[in-house]
CSV table of C-alpha atoms in Angstrom, one decimal:
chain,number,residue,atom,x,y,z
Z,296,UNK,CA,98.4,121.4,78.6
Z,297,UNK,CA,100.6,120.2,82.0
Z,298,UNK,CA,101.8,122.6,84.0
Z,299,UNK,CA,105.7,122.9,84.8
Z,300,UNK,CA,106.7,120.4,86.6
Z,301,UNK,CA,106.9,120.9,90.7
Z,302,UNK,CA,109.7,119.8,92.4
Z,303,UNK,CA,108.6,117.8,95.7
Z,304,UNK,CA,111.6,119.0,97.7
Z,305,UNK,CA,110.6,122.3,99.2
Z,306,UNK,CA,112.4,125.8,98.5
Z,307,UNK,CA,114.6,126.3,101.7
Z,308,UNK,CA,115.0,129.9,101.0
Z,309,UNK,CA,111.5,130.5,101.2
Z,310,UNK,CA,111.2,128.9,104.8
Z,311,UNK,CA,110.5,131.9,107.2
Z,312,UNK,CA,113.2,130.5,109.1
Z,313,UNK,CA,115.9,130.9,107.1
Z,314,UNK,CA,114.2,134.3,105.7
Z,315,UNK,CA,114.7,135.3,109.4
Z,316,UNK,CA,118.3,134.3,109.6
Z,317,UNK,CA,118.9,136.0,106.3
Z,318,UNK,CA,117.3,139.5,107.8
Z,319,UNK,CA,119.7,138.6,111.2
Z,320,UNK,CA,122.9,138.1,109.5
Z,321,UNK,CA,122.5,141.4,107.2
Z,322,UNK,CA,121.2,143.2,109.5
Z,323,UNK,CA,124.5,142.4,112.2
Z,324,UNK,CA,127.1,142.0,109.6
Z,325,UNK,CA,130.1,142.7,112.5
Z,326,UNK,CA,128.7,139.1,114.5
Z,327,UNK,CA,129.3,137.5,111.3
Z,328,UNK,CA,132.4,138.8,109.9
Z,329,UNK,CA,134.0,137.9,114.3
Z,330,UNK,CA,132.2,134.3,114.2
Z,331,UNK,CA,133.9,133.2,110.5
Z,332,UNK,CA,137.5,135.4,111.5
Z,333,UNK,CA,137.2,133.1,115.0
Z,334,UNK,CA,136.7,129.7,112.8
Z,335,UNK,CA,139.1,130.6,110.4
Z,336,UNK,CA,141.5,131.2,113.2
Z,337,UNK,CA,140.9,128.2,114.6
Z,338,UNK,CA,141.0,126.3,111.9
Z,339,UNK,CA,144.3,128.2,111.1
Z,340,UNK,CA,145.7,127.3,114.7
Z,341,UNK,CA,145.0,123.8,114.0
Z,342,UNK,CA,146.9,123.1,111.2
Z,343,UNK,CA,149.5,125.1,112.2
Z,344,UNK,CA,149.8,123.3,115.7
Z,345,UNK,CA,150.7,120.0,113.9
Z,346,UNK,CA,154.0,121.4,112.4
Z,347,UNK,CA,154.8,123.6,115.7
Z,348,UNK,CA,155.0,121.6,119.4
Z,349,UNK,CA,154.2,124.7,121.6
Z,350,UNK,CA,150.8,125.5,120.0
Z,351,UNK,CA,150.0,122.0,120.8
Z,352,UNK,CA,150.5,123.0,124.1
Z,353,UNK,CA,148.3,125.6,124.0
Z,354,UNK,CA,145.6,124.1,122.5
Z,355,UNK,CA,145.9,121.3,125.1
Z,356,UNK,CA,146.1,124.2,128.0
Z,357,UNK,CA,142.6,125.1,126.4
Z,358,UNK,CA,141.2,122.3,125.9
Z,359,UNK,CA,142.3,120.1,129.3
Z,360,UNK,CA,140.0,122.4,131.3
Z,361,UNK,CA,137.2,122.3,129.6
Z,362,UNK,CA,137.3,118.3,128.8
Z,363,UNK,CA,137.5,117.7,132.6
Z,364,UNK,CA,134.2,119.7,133.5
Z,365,UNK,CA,132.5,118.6,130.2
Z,366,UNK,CA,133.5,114.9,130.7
Z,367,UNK,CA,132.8,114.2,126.7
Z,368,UNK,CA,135.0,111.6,125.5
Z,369,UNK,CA,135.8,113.1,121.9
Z,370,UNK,CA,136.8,116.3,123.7
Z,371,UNK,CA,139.5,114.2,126.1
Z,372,UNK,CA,140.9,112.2,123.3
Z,373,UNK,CA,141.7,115.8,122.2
Z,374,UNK,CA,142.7,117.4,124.7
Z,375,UNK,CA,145.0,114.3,125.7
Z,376,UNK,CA,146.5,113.9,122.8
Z,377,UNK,CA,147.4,117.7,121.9
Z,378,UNK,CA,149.2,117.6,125.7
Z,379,UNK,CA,151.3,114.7,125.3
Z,380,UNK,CA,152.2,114.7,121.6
Z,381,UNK,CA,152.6,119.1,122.7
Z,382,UNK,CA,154.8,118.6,125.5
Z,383,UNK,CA,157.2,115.1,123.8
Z,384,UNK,CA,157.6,116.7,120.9
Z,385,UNK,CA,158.2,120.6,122.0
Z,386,UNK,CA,161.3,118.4,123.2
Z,387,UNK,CA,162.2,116.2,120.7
Z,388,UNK,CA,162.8,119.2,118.6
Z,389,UNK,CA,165.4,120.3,121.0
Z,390,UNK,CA,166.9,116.6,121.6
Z,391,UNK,CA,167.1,116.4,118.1
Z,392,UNK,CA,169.7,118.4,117.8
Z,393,UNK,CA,172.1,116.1,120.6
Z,394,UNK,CA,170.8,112.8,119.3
Z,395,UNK,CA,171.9,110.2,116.3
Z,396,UNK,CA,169.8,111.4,113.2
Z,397,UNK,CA,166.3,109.8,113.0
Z,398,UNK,CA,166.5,108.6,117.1
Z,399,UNK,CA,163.5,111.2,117.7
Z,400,UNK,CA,160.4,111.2,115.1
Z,401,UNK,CA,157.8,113.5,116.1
Z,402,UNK,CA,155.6,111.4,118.8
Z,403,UNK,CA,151.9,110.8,117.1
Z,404,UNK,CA,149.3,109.3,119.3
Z,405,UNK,CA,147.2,107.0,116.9
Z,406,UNK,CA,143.6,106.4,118.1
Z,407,UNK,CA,142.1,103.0,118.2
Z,408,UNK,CA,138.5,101.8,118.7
Z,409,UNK,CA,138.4,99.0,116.9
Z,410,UNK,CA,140.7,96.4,114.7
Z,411,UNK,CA,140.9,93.7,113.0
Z,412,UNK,CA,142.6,90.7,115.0
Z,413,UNK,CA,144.8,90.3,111.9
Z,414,UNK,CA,145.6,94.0,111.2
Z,415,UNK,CA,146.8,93.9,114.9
Z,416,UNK,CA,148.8,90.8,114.3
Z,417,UNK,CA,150.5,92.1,111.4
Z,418,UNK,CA,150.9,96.1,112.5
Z,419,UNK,CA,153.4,94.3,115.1
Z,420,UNK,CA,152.8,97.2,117.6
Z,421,UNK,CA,151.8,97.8,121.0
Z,422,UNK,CA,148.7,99.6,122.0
Z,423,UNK,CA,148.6,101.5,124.8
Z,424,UNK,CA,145.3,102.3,127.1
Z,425,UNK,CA,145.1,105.8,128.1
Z,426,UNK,CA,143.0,106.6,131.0
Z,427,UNK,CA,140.5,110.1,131.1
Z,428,UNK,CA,142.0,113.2,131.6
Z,429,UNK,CA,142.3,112.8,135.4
Z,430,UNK,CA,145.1,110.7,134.9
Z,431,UNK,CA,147.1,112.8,132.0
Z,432,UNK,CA,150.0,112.8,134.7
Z,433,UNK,CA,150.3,109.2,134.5
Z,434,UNK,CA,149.2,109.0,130.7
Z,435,UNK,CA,151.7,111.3,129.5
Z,436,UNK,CA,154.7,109.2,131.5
Z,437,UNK,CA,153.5,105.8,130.1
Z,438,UNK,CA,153.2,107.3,126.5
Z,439,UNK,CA,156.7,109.1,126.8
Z,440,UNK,CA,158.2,106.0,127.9
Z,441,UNK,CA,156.7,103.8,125.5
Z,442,UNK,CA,157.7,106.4,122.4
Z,443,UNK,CA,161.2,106.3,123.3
Z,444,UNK,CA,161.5,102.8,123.7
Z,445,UNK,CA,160.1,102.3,120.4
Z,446,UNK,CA,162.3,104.8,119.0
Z,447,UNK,CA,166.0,104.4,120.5
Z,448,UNK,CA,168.5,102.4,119.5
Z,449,UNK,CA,166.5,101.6,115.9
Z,450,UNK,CA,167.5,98.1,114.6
Z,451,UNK,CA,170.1,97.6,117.5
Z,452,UNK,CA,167.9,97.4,120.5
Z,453,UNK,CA,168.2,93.6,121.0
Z,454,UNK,CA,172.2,93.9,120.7
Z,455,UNK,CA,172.5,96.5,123.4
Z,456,UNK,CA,173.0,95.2,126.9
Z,457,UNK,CA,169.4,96.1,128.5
Z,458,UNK,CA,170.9,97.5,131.7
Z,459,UNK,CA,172.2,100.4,129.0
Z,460,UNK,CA,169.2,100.2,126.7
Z,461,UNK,CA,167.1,100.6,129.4
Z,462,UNK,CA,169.2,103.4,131.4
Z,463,UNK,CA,169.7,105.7,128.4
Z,464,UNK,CA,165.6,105.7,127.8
Z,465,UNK,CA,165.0,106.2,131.7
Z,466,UNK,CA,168.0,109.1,131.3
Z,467,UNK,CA,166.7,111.3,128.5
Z,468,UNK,CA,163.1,110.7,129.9
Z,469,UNK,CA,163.3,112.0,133.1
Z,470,UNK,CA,165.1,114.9,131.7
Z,471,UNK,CA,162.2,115.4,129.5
Z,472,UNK,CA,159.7,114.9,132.2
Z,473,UNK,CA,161.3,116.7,135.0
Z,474,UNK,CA,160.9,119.8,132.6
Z,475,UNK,CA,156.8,119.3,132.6
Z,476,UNK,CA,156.2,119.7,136.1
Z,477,UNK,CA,153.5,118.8,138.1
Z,478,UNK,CA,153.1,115.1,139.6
Z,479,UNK,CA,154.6,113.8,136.7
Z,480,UNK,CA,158.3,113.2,137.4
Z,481,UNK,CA,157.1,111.3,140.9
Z,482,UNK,CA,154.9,109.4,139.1
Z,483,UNK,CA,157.5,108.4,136.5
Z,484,UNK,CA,160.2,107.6,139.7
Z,485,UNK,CA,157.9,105.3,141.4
Z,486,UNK,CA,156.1,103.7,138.8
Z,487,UNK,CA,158.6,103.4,135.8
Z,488,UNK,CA,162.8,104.1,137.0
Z,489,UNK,CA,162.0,102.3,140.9
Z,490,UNK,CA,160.9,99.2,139.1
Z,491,UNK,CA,163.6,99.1,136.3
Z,492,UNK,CA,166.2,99.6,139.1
Z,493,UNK,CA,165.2,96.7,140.8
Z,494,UNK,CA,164.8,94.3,138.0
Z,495,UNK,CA,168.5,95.7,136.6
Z,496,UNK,CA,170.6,97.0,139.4
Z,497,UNK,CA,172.8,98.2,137.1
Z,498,UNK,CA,170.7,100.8,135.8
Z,499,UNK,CA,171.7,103.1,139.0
Z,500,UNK,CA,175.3,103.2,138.1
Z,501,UNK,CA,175.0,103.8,134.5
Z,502,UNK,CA,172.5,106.5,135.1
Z,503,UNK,CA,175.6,108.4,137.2
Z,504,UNK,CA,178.3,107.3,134.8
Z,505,UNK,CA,175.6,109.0,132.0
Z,506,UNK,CA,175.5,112.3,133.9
Z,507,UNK,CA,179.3,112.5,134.5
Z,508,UNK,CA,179.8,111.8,131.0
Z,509,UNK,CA,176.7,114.1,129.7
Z,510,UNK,CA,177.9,117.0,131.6
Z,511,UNK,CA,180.8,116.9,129.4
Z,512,UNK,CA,179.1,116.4,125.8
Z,513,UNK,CA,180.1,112.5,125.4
Z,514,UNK,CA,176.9,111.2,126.5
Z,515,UNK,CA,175.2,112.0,122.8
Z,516,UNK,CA,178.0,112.5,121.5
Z,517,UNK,CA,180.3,109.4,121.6
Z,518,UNK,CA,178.9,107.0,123.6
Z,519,UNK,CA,175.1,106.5,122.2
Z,520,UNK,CA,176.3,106.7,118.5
Z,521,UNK,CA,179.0,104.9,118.9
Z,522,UNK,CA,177.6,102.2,120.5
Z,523,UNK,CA,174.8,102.4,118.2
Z,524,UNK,CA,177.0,101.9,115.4
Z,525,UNK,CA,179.3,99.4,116.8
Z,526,UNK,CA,176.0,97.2,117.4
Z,527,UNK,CA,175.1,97.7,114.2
Z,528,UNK,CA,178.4,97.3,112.2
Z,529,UNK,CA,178.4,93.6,114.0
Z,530,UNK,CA,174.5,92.9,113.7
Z,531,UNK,CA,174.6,89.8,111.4
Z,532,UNK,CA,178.1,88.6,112.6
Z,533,UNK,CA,179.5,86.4,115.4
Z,534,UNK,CA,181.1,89.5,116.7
Z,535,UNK,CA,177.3,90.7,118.3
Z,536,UNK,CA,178.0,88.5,121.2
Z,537,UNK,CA,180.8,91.1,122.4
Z,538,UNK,CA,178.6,94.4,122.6
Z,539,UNK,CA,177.9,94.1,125.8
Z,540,UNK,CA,181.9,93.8,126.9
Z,541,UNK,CA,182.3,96.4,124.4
Z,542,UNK,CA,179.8,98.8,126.1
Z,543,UNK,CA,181.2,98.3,129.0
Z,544,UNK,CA,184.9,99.5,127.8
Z,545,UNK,CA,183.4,102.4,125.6
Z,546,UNK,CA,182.1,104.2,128.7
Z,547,UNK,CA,185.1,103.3,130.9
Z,548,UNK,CA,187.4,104.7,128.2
Z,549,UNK,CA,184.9,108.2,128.1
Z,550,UNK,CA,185.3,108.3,132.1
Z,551,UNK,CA,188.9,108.2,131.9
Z,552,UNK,CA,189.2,110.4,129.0
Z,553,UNK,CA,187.5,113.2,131.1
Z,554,UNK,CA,189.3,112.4,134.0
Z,555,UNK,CA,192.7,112.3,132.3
Z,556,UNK,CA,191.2,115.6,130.4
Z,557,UNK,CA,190.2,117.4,133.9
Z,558,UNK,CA,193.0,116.3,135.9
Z,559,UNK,CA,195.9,116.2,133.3
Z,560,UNK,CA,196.4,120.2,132.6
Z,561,UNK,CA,196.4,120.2,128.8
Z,562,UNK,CA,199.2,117.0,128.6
Z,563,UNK,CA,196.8,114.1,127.6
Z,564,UNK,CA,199.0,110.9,127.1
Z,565,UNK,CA,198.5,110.2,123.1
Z,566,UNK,CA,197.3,106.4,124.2
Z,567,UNK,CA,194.0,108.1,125.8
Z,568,UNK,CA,192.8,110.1,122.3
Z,569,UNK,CA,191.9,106.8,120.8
Z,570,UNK,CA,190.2,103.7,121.6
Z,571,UNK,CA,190.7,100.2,120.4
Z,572,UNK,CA,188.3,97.5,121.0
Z,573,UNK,CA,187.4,93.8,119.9
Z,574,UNK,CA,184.7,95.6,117.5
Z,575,UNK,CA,184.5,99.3,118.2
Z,576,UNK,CA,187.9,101.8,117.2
Z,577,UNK,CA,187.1,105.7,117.4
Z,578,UNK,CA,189.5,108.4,118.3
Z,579,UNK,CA,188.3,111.8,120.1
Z,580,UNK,CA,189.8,115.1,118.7
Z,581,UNK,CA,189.1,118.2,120.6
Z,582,UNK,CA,189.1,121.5,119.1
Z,583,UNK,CA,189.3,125.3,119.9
Z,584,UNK,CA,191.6,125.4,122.5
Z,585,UNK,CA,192.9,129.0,122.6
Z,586,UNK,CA,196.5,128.9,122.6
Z,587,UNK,CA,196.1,126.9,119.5
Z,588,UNK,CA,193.7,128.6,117.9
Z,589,UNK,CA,196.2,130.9,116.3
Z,590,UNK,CA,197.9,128.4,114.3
Z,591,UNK,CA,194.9,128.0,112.3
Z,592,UNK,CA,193.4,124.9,111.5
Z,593,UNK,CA,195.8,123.1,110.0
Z,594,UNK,CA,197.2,121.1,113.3
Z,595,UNK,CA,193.3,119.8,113.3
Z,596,UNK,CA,193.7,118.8,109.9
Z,597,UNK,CA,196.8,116.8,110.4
Z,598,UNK,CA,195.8,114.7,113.3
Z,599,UNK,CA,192.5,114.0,111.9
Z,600,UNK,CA,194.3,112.4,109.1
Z,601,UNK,CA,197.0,110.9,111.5
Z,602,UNK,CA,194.0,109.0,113.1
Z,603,UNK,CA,193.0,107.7,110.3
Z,604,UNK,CA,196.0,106.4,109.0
Z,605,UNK,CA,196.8,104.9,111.9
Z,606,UNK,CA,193.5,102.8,111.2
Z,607,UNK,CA,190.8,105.0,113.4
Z,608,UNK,CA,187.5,103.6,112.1
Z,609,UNK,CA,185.3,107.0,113.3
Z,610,UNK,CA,187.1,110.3,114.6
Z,611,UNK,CA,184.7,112.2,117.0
Z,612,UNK,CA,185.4,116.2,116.3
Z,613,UNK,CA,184.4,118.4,119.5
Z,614,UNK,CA,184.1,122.2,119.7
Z,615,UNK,CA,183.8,124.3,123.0
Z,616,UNK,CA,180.9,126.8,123.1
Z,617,UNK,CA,182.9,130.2,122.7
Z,618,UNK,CA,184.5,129.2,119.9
Z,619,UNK,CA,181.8,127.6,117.6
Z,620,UNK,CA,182.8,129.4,114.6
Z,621,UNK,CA,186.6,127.8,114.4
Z,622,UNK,CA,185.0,124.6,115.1
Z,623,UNK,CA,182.8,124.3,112.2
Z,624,UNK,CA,185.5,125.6,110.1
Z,625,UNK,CA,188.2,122.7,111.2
Z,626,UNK,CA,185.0,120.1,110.8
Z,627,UNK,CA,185.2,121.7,107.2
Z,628,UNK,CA,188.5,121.6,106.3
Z,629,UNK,CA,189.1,118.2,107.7
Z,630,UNK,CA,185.9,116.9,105.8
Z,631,UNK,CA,187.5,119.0,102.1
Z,632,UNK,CA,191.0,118.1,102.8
Z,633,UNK,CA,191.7,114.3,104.5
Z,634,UNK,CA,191.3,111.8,101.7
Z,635,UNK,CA,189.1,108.6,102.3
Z,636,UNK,CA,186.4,109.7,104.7
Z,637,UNK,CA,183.2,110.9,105.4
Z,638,UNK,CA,181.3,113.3,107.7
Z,639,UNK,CA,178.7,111.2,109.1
Z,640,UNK,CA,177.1,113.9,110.9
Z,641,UNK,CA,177.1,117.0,112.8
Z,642,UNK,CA,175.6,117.5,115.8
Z,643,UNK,CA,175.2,119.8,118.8
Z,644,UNK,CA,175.9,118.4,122.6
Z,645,UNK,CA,174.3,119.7,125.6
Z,646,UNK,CA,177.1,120.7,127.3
Z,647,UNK,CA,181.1,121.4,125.7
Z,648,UNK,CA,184.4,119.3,126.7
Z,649,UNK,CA,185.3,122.2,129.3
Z,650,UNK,CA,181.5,121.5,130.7
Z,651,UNK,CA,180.0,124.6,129.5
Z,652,UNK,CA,176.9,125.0,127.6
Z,653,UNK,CA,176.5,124.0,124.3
Z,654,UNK,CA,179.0,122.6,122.2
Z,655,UNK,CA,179.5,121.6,118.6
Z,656,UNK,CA,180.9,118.4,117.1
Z,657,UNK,CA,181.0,115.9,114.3
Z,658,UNK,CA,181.4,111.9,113.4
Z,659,UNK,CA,184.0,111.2,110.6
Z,660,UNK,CA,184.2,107.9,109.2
Z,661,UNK,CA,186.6,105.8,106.8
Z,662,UNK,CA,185.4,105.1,103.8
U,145,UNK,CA,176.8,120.7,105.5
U,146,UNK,CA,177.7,123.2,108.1
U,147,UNK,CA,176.7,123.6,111.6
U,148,UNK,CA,173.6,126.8,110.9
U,149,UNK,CA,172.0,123.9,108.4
U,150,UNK,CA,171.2,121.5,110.9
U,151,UNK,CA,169.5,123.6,113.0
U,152,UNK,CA,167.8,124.5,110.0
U,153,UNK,CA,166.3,121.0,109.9
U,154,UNK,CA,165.5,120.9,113.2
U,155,UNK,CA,162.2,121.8,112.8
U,156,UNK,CA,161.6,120.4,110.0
U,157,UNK,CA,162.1,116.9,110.3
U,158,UNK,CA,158.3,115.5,110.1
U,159,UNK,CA,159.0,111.6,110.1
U,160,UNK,CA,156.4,110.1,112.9
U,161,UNK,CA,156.6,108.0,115.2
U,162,UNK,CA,152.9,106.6,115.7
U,163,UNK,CA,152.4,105.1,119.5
U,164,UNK,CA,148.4,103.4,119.2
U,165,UNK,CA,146.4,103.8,121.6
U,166,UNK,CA,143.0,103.0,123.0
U,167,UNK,CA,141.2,105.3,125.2
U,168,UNK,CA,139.8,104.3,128.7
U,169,UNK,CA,135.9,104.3,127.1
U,170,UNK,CA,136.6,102.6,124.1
U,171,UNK,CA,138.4,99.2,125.5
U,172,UNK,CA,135.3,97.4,125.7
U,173,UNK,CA,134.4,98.3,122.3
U,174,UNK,CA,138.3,97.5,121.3
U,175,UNK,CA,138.9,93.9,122.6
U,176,UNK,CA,135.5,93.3,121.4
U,177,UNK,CA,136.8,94.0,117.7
U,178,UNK,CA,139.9,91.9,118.3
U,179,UNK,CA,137.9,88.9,119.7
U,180,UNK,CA,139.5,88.8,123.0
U,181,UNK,CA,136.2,90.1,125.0
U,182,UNK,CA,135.0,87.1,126.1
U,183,UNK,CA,138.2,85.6,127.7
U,184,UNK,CA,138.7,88.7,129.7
U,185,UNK,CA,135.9,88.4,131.4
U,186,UNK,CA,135.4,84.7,131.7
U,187,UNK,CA,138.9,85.5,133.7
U,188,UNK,CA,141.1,83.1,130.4
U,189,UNK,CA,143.1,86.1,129.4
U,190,UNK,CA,146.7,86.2,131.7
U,191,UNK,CA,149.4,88.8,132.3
U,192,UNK,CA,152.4,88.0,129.6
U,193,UNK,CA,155.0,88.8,132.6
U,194,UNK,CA,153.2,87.7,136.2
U,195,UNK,CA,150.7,85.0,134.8
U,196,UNK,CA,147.9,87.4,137.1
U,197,UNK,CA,144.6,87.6,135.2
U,198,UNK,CA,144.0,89.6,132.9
U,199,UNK,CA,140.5,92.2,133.3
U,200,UNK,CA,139.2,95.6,132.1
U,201,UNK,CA,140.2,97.3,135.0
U,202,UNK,CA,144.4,96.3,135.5
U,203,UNK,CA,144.8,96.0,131.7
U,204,UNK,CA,147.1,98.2,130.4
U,205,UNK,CA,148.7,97.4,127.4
U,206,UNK,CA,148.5,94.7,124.5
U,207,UNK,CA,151.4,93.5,122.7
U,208,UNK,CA,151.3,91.7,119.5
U,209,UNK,CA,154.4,89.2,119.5
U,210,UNK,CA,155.1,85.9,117.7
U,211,UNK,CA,151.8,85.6,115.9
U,212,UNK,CA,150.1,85.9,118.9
U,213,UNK,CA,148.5,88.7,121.3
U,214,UNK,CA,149.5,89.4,125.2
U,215,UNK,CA,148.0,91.4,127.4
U,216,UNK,CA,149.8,93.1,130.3
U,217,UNK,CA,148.5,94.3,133.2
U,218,UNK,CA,148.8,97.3,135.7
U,219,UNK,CA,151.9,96.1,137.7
U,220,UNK,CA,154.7,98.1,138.1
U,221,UNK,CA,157.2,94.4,138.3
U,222,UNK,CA,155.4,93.9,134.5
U,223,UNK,CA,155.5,97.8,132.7
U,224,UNK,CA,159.2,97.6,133.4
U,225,UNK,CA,159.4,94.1,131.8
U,226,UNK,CA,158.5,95.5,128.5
């Protein structure tokens, strides 16, 4: 009679080794129950640090040190990636909140070690070379830069005059950048806005028009969507060919408005509310003053509608900080009661009309 | 939708914008795969902006534009081109 049949593959759990181990982890059940807590932890961390910027940062914090003594390429690619995707996007979630809706998509550094020519050809996207962990100063500016240029302006881009194109990205990224510290934002001055100056001159004077005009709300607010808009309203007509005059009035309309608005003592001439281009008509209401505030919400309501009547294609609602709660209720009311519009969104802006921190506002549009 | 909303979604708007990229150790390996090896180093390969040759050490970025693929190099003149 045969035997049963052996099985050729030996019994692991009758090696002494793992009889050993087996004795060891029973025997110190504490090391055991730290060791899989720690993993779990990490593991926990991980996943988490996808959906929240600042643990990104952490990790990186971690992880930078170690991947410049250990020089191990897998280790850098982490750590580089955790810092810059940590640090853009810790801010994007704050720029969100001032910028047209779906301008800033979380920043996700895609790795690359090999491709098809073809899949290249047809992905249609830049690849960037990032340089070991030495250079993160100088990896993280290039990637930031890049990232918003793919990102602003979506679909208009090539409309935009590139002296403006090109200023609003250098704006919002050395804001970003000047908040990381380090050697990063004389990197980024000598190696990205120094060059971009020269080839556009104009980029010095927009960049001071943008902070006159940011420190007032109307950077986000009126000028980037409504240019955006504007370019996009006239993408696929003849009318494209005027965006870049029309840029040019937009933001000399917003100066003037502020101006008039600083300088004027609460009697702005009605001419200066709106403005009426070849492509572009928006009107500017500003909300909360105090001695107003009183009468309610109904004087909102009525100009709102005014404007539009009197042909306004977008009314651009502002809010001062103190008074964010009457604000939202005239954005309300005029989105329940004026006939023949929408709210295309509603936003926050750096700084209020009266140049105070934080302010509210919202985009109406005729149907 | 009111004002407490949007901050709301703040935090919860997860559409990505991907940026490739090729680490420092793995061009070699990379222009290999795209065919492109060769005419680097035989010098072939030039700047899309400053007509400079292209080479492993002052490439920087590779742009895939009207059916065809550029290389840029290092310059500071030719980042800001982009």
């Amino acid at each position: 009679m045969p035997g049963p049949i052996q099985s050729s593959t030996p019994d692991l759990t009758k090696h002494p080794w793992f009889n050993d181990w087996y004795v060891f982890v029973i025997s110190h059940p504490l090391i055991w129950f730290v060791c899989l807590i720690i993993l779990l932890l990490l593991i926990l961390i991980d996943a988490i640090a996808k959906l929240i910027p600042q643990l990104n940062i952490i990790r990186s914090k971690i992880l930078v040190p170690i991947a410049k003594y250990l020089k191990y390429d897998r280790l850098s690619k982490s750590a580089i990636k955790s810092d810059i995707c940590g640090h853009v996007n810790q801010e994007c979630v704050s720029m969100r909140q001032y910028l047209p809706d779906g301008w800033v998509p979380d920043l996700e550094i895609k790795w690359v070690d090999t491709e098809n020519y073809n899949s290249l050809l047809d992905d249609n996207k830049m690849i960037l070379r990032i340089r070991p962990i030495d250079n993160q100063d100088k990896n993280f500016v290039n990637a930031i830069y890049y990232y918003f240029k793919s990102s602003f302006f979506p679909k208009t881009q090539a409309l935009i005059p590139k002296a403006h194109s090109e200023a609003s990205i250098l704006y919002v990224c050395r804001n970003i950048v000047a908040k990381r510290g380090g050697k990063t934002i004389e990197i980024f001055e000598d190696e990205i806005l120094e060059p971009a100056i020269q080839k556009h001159k104009q980029i010095v004077n927009n960049l001071e028009d943008y902070n006159v005009i940011n420190d007032r709300g109307f950077f986000t607010g009126t000028f980037l969507r409504e240019l955006h808009k504007t370019a996009s309203e006239v993408r696929f007509t003849s009318e494209r060919c005027n965006v870049g005059e029309e840029t040019k009035n937009i933001i000399g309309h917003i100066k003037n408005f502020i101006d008039t608005y600083k300088n004027s003592g609460g009697k702005m001439p009605p001419k200066i509310w709106r403005y009426k281009g070849k492509i572009s008509d928006y009107a500017i209401l500003l909300v909360a003053k105090p001695a107003k505030k009183s009468l309610g919400v109904n004087g909102y309501v009525n100009r709102a509608r005014d404007s539009f009547s009197e042909g306004v294609k977008r009314l651009y609602v502002f809010g001062a900080n103190n008074e964010k709660d009457f604000a939202v209720s005239v954005i309300s009311s005029i989105q329940a009661e004026v006939q023949g519009i929408k709210l295309i969104e509603e936003f926050c802006t750096p700084f209020d009309y009266r140049g105070e921190k934080g302010g509210i506002a919202a985009c109406f549009e005729k149907n | 939708m009111l004002y407490y909303d949007k901050h709301m979604k703040l935090w919860f708007n997860k559409s990505k914008n991907d940026v490739k990229a090729v680490y420092d150790a793995n061009i070699v390996s990379y222009l290999k795969s795209i065919g492109f090896y060769d005419k680097i180093i035989r010098g072939e390969q030039l700047c899309l902006f400053c007509g400079n040759k292209i080479t492993i050490e002052n490439l920087e970025i590779i742009i895939p534009k009207d059916n065809k693929i550029n290389f840029v190099c290092n310059n500071k003149k030719c980042l800001s081109q982009l």
